[in-house]
């Protein structure tokens, strides 16, 4: 009886305080994570709306964009006012076919179709711009030097104050005839004469290797 009385007197209040503290902490976590997920995180939760355009350069669409040397001019309209946008450089659907390392994933942050560089950067540009009062915006992005030669599209995702996505659109999927296609090539900074020298020594090295192997084989026969 004395033990039970001691428990009621001393331990129960402490247990109550501990439970109260734990519930308070859990509530704070719930608020924090709830705010972070105020918008959407999956493409399937959003309807593609707005218009995204890869703009012309001096009145024409570039035939090729060079990794590490070219800029891509991007404009968009019909997006929520005052939100920041994340910009992704994504492989076109034709360039992910039978390539599981580039497959589309419904979760925005895990979508491998838009991990376009050798370092698997998830965003071309994060928090690039705040949309103007008319729901439009522009951004010029430098094409990273390690971008693989391929065909790409620009994806713009609008992010609300809670950090979740509210809207997205793609420059290739919105029937926008004014949008340029993006075909990339590797930047080659070697002068033409050095390219020839490099090719000569490559062929010469192969010839020497074959000759040495043949000589070795004949000697040991």
mmCIF file of C-alpha atoms in Angstrom:
data_model
loop_
_atom_site.group_PDB
_atom_site.id
_atom_site.type_symbol
_atom_site.label_atom_id
_atom_site.label_comp_id
_atom_site.label_asym_id
_atom_site.label_seq_id
_atom_site.Cartn_x
_atom_site.Cartn_y
_atom_site.Cartn_z
ATOM 1 C CA UNK A 1 0.000 0.000 0.000
ATOM 2 C CA UNK A 2 2.824 2.358 0.860
ATOM 3 C CA UNK A 3 4.453 1.623 -2.533
ATOM 4 C CA UNK A 4 1.239 2.374 -4.407
ATOM 5 C CA UNK A 5 0.763 5.579 -2.454
ATOM 6 C CA UNK A 6 4.338 6.606 -3.290
ATOM 7 C CA UNK A 7 3.685 5.941 -6.999
ATOM 8 C CA UNK A 8 0.577 8.114 -6.959
ATOM 9 C CA UNK A 9 2.339 10.879 -5.103
ATOM 10 C CA UNK A 10 5.621 11.051 -7.029
ATOM 11 C CA UNK A 11 5.692 9.040 -10.245
ATOM 12 C CA UNK A 12 2.282 9.711 -11.774
ATOM 13 C CA UNK A 13 2.782 13.508 -12.034
ATOM 14 C CA UNK A 14 6.153 12.921 -13.685
ATOM 15 C CA UNK A 15 4.622 10.467 -16.149
ATOM 16 C CA UNK A 16 1.911 12.984 -16.967
ATOM 17 C CA UNK A 17 4.507 15.718 -17.628
ATOM 18 C CA UNK A 18 6.531 13.373 -19.861
ATOM 19 C CA UNK A 19 3.478 12.424 -21.922
ATOM 20 C CA UNK A 20 2.468 16.068 -22.238
ATOM 21 C CA UNK A 21 5.954 17.006 -23.443
ATOM 22 C CA UNK A 22 5.986 14.151 -25.978
ATOM 23 C CA UNK A 23 2.591 15.118 -27.388
ATOM 24 C CA UNK A 24 3.693 18.749 -27.693
ATOM 25 C CA UNK A 25 6.819 17.707 -29.597
ATOM 26 C CA UNK A 26 4.807 15.490 -31.943
ATOM 27 C CA UNK A 27 2.375 18.325 -32.599
ATOM 28 C CA UNK A 28 5.242 20.651 -33.510
ATOM 29 C CA UNK A 29 6.633 18.089 -35.947
ATOM 30 C CA UNK A 30 3.206 17.623 -37.481
ATOM 31 C CA UNK A 31 2.862 21.365 -38.034
ATOM 32 C CA UNK A 32 6.331 21.615 -39.508
ATOM 33 C CA UNK A 33 5.899 18.762 -41.944
ATOM 34 C CA UNK A 34 2.342 19.734 -42.706
ATOM 35 C CA UNK A 35 3.518 23.199 -43.755
ATOM 36 C CA UNK A 36 6.277 21.742 -45.930
ATOM 37 C CA UNK A 37 3.751 19.604 -47.776
ATOM 38 C CA UNK A 38 1.143 22.300 -48.218
ATOM 39 C CA UNK A 39 1.315 21.880 -51.996
ATOM 40 C CA UNK A 40 1.768 18.828 -54.209
ATOM 41 C CA UNK A 41 4.865 16.671 -54.550
ATOM 42 C CA UNK A 42 3.690 14.355 -57.356
ATOM 43 C CA UNK A 43 2.988 15.095 -61.011
ATOM 44 C CA UNK A 44 -0.180 12.976 -60.841
ATOM 45 C CA UNK A 45 -1.571 15.365 -58.224
ATOM 46 C CA UNK A 46 -1.274 18.341 -60.600
ATOM 47 C CA UNK A 47 -2.812 19.279 -63.947
ATOM 48 C CA UNK A 48 -0.285 20.753 -66.415
ATOM 49 C CA UNK A 49 -1.342 24.357 -67.012
ATOM 50 C CA UNK A 50 0.281 27.537 -68.274
ATOM 51 C CA UNK A 51 2.698 27.963 -71.178
ATOM 52 C CA UNK A 52 6.477 27.431 -71.133
ATOM 53 C CA UNK A 53 8.590 28.660 -74.051
ATOM 54 C CA UNK A 54 12.223 28.158 -74.983
ATOM 55 C CA UNK A 55 12.789 31.501 -76.694
ATOM 56 C CA UNK A 56 14.482 32.167 -80.007
ATOM 57 C CA UNK A 57 17.929 33.752 -80.200
ATOM 58 C CA UNK A 58 18.165 36.708 -82.594
ATOM 59 C CA UNK A 59 14.891 35.666 -84.178
ATOM 60 C CA UNK A 60 15.736 32.007 -84.807
ATOM 61 C CA UNK A 61 15.822 28.750 -82.862
ATOM 62 C CA UNK A 62 19.403 27.473 -82.383
ATOM 63 C CA UNK A 63 20.100 24.267 -84.297
ATOM 64 C CA UNK A 64 22.199 23.042 -81.364
ATOM 65 C CA UNK A 65 22.978 24.198 -77.833
ATOM 66 C CA UNK A 66 26.571 23.629 -76.732
ATOM 67 C CA UNK A 67 27.206 22.298 -73.211
ATOM 68 C CA UNK A 68 29.192 24.809 -71.171
ATOM 69 C CA UNK A 69 28.905 27.539 -73.820
ATOM 70 C CA UNK A 70 25.215 28.166 -74.605
ATOM 71 C CA UNK A 71 22.445 29.882 -72.678
ATOM 72 C CA UNK A 72 18.781 28.883 -72.805
ATOM 73 C CA UNK A 73 16.257 31.728 -72.680
ATOM 74 C CA UNK A 74 13.084 30.602 -70.901
ATOM 75 C CA UNK A 75 9.762 32.408 -70.545
ATOM 76 C CA UNK A 76 6.493 31.283 -68.992
ATOM 77 C CA UNK A 77 2.941 32.591 -68.586
ATOM 78 C CA UNK A 78 -0.222 31.546 -66.762
ATOM 79 C CA UNK A 79 1.467 30.683 -63.449
ATOM 80 C CA UNK A 80 0.363 31.671 -59.903
ATOM 81 C CA UNK A 81 1.315 35.230 -58.987
ATOM 82 C CA UNK A 82 4.106 35.745 -56.447
ATOM 83 C CA UNK A 83 5.348 32.138 -56.314
ATOM 84 C CA UNK A 84 8.916 31.065 -57.012
ATOM 85 C CA UNK A 85 9.571 28.536 -59.759
ATOM 86 C CA UNK A 86 11.910 25.576 -60.036
ATOM 87 C CA UNK A 87 13.225 24.833 -63.522
ATOM 88 C CA UNK A 88 14.151 21.367 -64.744
ATOM 89 C CA UNK A 89 15.972 20.283 -67.894
ATOM 90 C CA UNK A 90 14.354 16.952 -68.835
ATOM 91 C CA UNK A 91 15.040 14.343 -71.484
ATOM 92 C CA UNK A 92 12.278 14.103 -74.070
ATOM 93 C CA UNK A 93 10.153 10.944 -73.992
ATOM 94 C CA UNK A 94 11.975 9.550 -77.024
ATOM 95 C CA UNK A 95 15.286 9.784 -75.163
ATOM 96 C CA UNK A 96 14.194 7.795 -72.101
ATOM 97 C CA UNK A 97 12.822 4.821 -74.036
ATOM 98 C CA UNK A 98 14.618 1.630 -72.982
ATOM 99 C CA UNK A 99 16.861 3.646 -70.681
ATOM 100 C CA UNK A 100 15.779 2.742 -67.115
ATOM 101 C CA UNK A 101 18.352 5.102 -65.584
ATOM 102 C CA UNK A 102 16.348 7.965 -67.120
ATOM 103 C CA UNK A 103 12.870 6.651 -66.327
ATOM 104 C CA UNK A 104 9.981 8.909 -65.359
ATOM 105 C CA UNK A 105 9.125 8.853 -61.636
ATOM 106 C CA UNK A 106 5.868 10.426 -60.432
ATOM 107 C CA UNK A 107 7.506 12.043 -57.374
ATOM 108 C CA UNK A 108 8.988 15.341 -58.591
ATOM 109 C CA UNK A 109 12.232 15.139 -56.595
ATOM 110 C CA UNK A 110 12.873 11.537 -57.729
ATOM 111 C CA UNK A 111 12.041 11.911 -61.409
ATOM 112 C CA UNK A 112 15.116 10.536 -63.213
ATOM 113 C CA UNK A 113 13.862 11.860 -66.538
ATOM 114 C CA UNK A 114 14.957 15.277 -65.286
ATOM 115 C CA UNK A 115 18.315 14.326 -63.743
ATOM 116 C CA UNK A 116 20.170 15.592 -66.751
ATOM 117 C CA UNK A 117 23.830 16.032 -65.790
ATOM 118 C CA UNK A 118 26.649 13.662 -64.925
ATOM 119 C CA UNK A 119 26.226 14.649 -61.267
ATOM 120 C CA UNK A 120 22.487 13.863 -61.495
ATOM 121 C CA UNK A 121 21.440 17.398 -60.606
ATOM 122 C CA UNK A 122 17.729 17.276 -59.790
ATOM 123 C CA UNK A 123 17.086 20.892 -60.773
ATOM 124 C CA UNK A 124 18.335 23.015 -63.635
ATOM 125 C CA UNK A 125 17.633 25.975 -61.377
ATOM 126 C CA UNK A 126 15.848 25.962 -58.013
ATOM 127 C CA UNK A 127 13.930 29.022 -56.798
ATOM 128 C CA UNK A 128 14.806 30.794 -60.022
ATOM 129 C CA UNK A 129 12.312 33.599 -60.058
ATOM 130 C CA UNK A 130 9.198 35.067 -58.464
ATOM 131 C CA UNK A 131 6.319 35.168 -60.906
ATOM 132 C CA UNK A 132 5.213 38.681 -61.907
ATOM 133 C CA UNK A 133 1.830 40.230 -61.142
ATOM 134 C CA UNK A 134 0.510 38.989 -64.503
ATOM 135 C CA UNK A 135 1.535 35.367 -63.836
ATOM 136 C CA UNK A 136 4.522 35.515 -66.183
ATOM 137 C CA UNK A 137 8.282 35.321 -65.795
ATOM 138 C CA UNK A 138 11.563 34.896 -67.662
ATOM 139 C CA UNK A 139 14.890 33.276 -66.881
ATOM 140 C CA UNK A 140 18.109 32.690 -68.804
ATOM 141 C CA UNK A 141 19.975 29.545 -67.774
ATOM 142 C CA UNK A 142 23.486 28.458 -68.693
ATOM 143 C CA UNK A 143 23.694 24.934 -70.083
ATOM 144 C CA UNK A 144 26.019 22.971 -67.735
ATOM 145 C CA UNK A 145 29.294 21.797 -69.240
ATOM 146 C CA UNK A 146 28.611 18.151 -68.352
ATOM 147 C CA UNK A 147 25.196 17.960 -70.036
ATOM 148 C CA UNK A 148 24.975 14.829 -72.185
ATOM 149 C CA UNK A 149 24.358 15.280 -75.933
ATOM 150 C CA UNK A 150 20.642 14.579 -76.340
ATOM 151 C CA UNK A 151 17.206 16.173 -76.781
ATOM 152 C CA UNK A 152 15.622 18.003 -73.886
ATOM 153 C CA UNK A 153 12.579 19.936 -72.790
ATOM 154 C CA UNK A 154 12.230 22.664 -70.156
ATOM 155 C CA UNK A 155 9.901 22.018 -67.218
ATOM 156 C CA UNK A 156 8.753 24.839 -64.941
ATOM 157 C CA UNK A 157 7.222 24.051 -61.529
ATOM 158 C CA UNK A 158 5.605 26.739 -59.387
ATOM 159 C CA UNK A 159 6.194 26.458 -55.648
ATOM 160 C CA UNK A 160 3.845 27.849 -52.995
ATOM 161 C CA UNK A 161 4.781 29.447 -49.663
ATOM 162 C CA UNK A 162 4.632 26.069 -47.914
ATOM 163 C CA UNK A 163 7.266 24.569 -50.192
ATOM 164 C CA UNK A 164 4.935 22.281 -52.139
ATOM 165 C CA UNK A 165 4.269 22.509 -55.862
ATOM 166 C CA UNK A 166 1.079 24.111 -57.105
ATOM 167 C CA UNK A 167 1.474 23.841 -60.883
ATOM 168 C CA UNK A 168 3.796 22.686 -63.650
ATOM 169 C CA UNK A 169 4.165 22.818 -67.405
ATOM 170 C CA UNK A 170 6.563 21.531 -70.036
ATOM 171 C CA UNK A 171 7.863 23.342 -73.125
ATOM 172 C CA UNK A 172 7.391 20.244 -75.327
ATOM 173 C CA UNK A 173 3.998 19.123 -74.041
ATOM 174 C CA UNK A 174 1.842 22.230 -74.219
ATOM 175 C CA UNK A 175 1.378 22.419 -78.027
ATOM 176 C CA UNK A 176 3.467 25.578 -78.077
ATOM 177 C CA UNK A 177 4.651 26.033 -81.670
ATOM 178 C CA UNK A 178 6.735 29.066 -80.645
ATOM 179 C CA UNK A 179 8.942 27.041 -78.307
ATOM 180 C CA UNK A 180 12.363 25.972 -79.620
ATOM 181 C CA UNK A 181 13.479 22.376 -79.269
ATOM 182 C CA UNK A 182 16.674 21.758 -77.321
ATOM 183 C CA UNK A 183 19.325 19.582 -78.959
ATOM 184 C CA UNK A 184 22.693 19.630 -77.254
ATOM 185 C CA UNK A 185 26.255 18.876 -78.264
ATOM 186 C CA UNK A 186 29.522 18.624 -76.319
ATOM 187 C CA UNK A 187 31.725 21.692 -76.239
ATOM 188 C CA UNK A 188 34.968 21.058 -78.144
ATOM 189 C CA UNK A 189 37.545 23.751 -77.385
ATOM 190 C CA UNK A 190 40.407 22.155 -79.347
ATOM 191 C CA UNK A 191 41.575 24.026 -82.473
ATOM 192 C CA UNK A 192 41.082 22.114 -85.745
ATOM 193 C CA UNK A 193 44.830 21.499 -86.209
ATOM 194 C CA UNK A 194 45.103 20.008 -82.709
ATOM 195 C CA UNK A 195 42.136 17.735 -83.387
ATOM 196 C CA UNK A 196 44.066 16.370 -86.405
ATOM 197 C CA UNK A 197 47.228 15.868 -84.344
ATOM 198 C CA UNK A 198 45.251 14.117 -81.617
ATOM 199 C CA UNK A 199 43.645 11.794 -84.199
ATOM 200 C CA UNK A 200 47.074 10.984 -85.729
ATOM 201 C CA UNK A 201 48.616 10.006 -82.398
ATOM 202 C CA UNK A 202 45.579 7.913 -81.502
ATOM 203 C CA UNK A 203 45.895 5.904 -84.723
ATOM 204 C CA UNK A 204 49.712 5.747 -84.353
ATOM 205 C CA UNK A 205 49.367 4.338 -80.805
ATOM 206 C CA UNK A 206 47.034 1.588 -82.050
ATOM 207 C CA UNK A 207 49.464 0.666 -84.859
ATOM 208 C CA UNK A 208 52.396 0.467 -82.428
ATOM 209 C CA UNK A 209 50.348 -1.667 -80.027
ATOM 210 C CA UNK A 210 49.344 -4.121 -82.789
ATOM 211 C CA UNK A 211 52.939 -4.308 -84.105
ATOM 212 C CA UNK A 212 54.328 -4.970 -80.629
ATOM 213 C CA UNK A 213 51.753 -7.719 -80.020
ATOM 214 C CA UNK A 214 52.500 -9.364 -83.389
ATOM 215 C CA UNK A 215 56.260 -9.244 -82.769
ATOM 216 C CA UNK A 216 55.865 -10.693 -79.275
ATOM 217 C CA UNK A 217 53.651 -13.501 -80.539
ATOM 218 C CA UNK A 218 56.103 -14.381 -83.376
ATOM 219 C CA UNK A 219 59.095 -14.330 -80.994
ATOM 220 C CA UNK A 220 57.444 -16.747 -78.565
ATOM 221 C CA UNK A 221 56.159 -19.121 -81.265
#
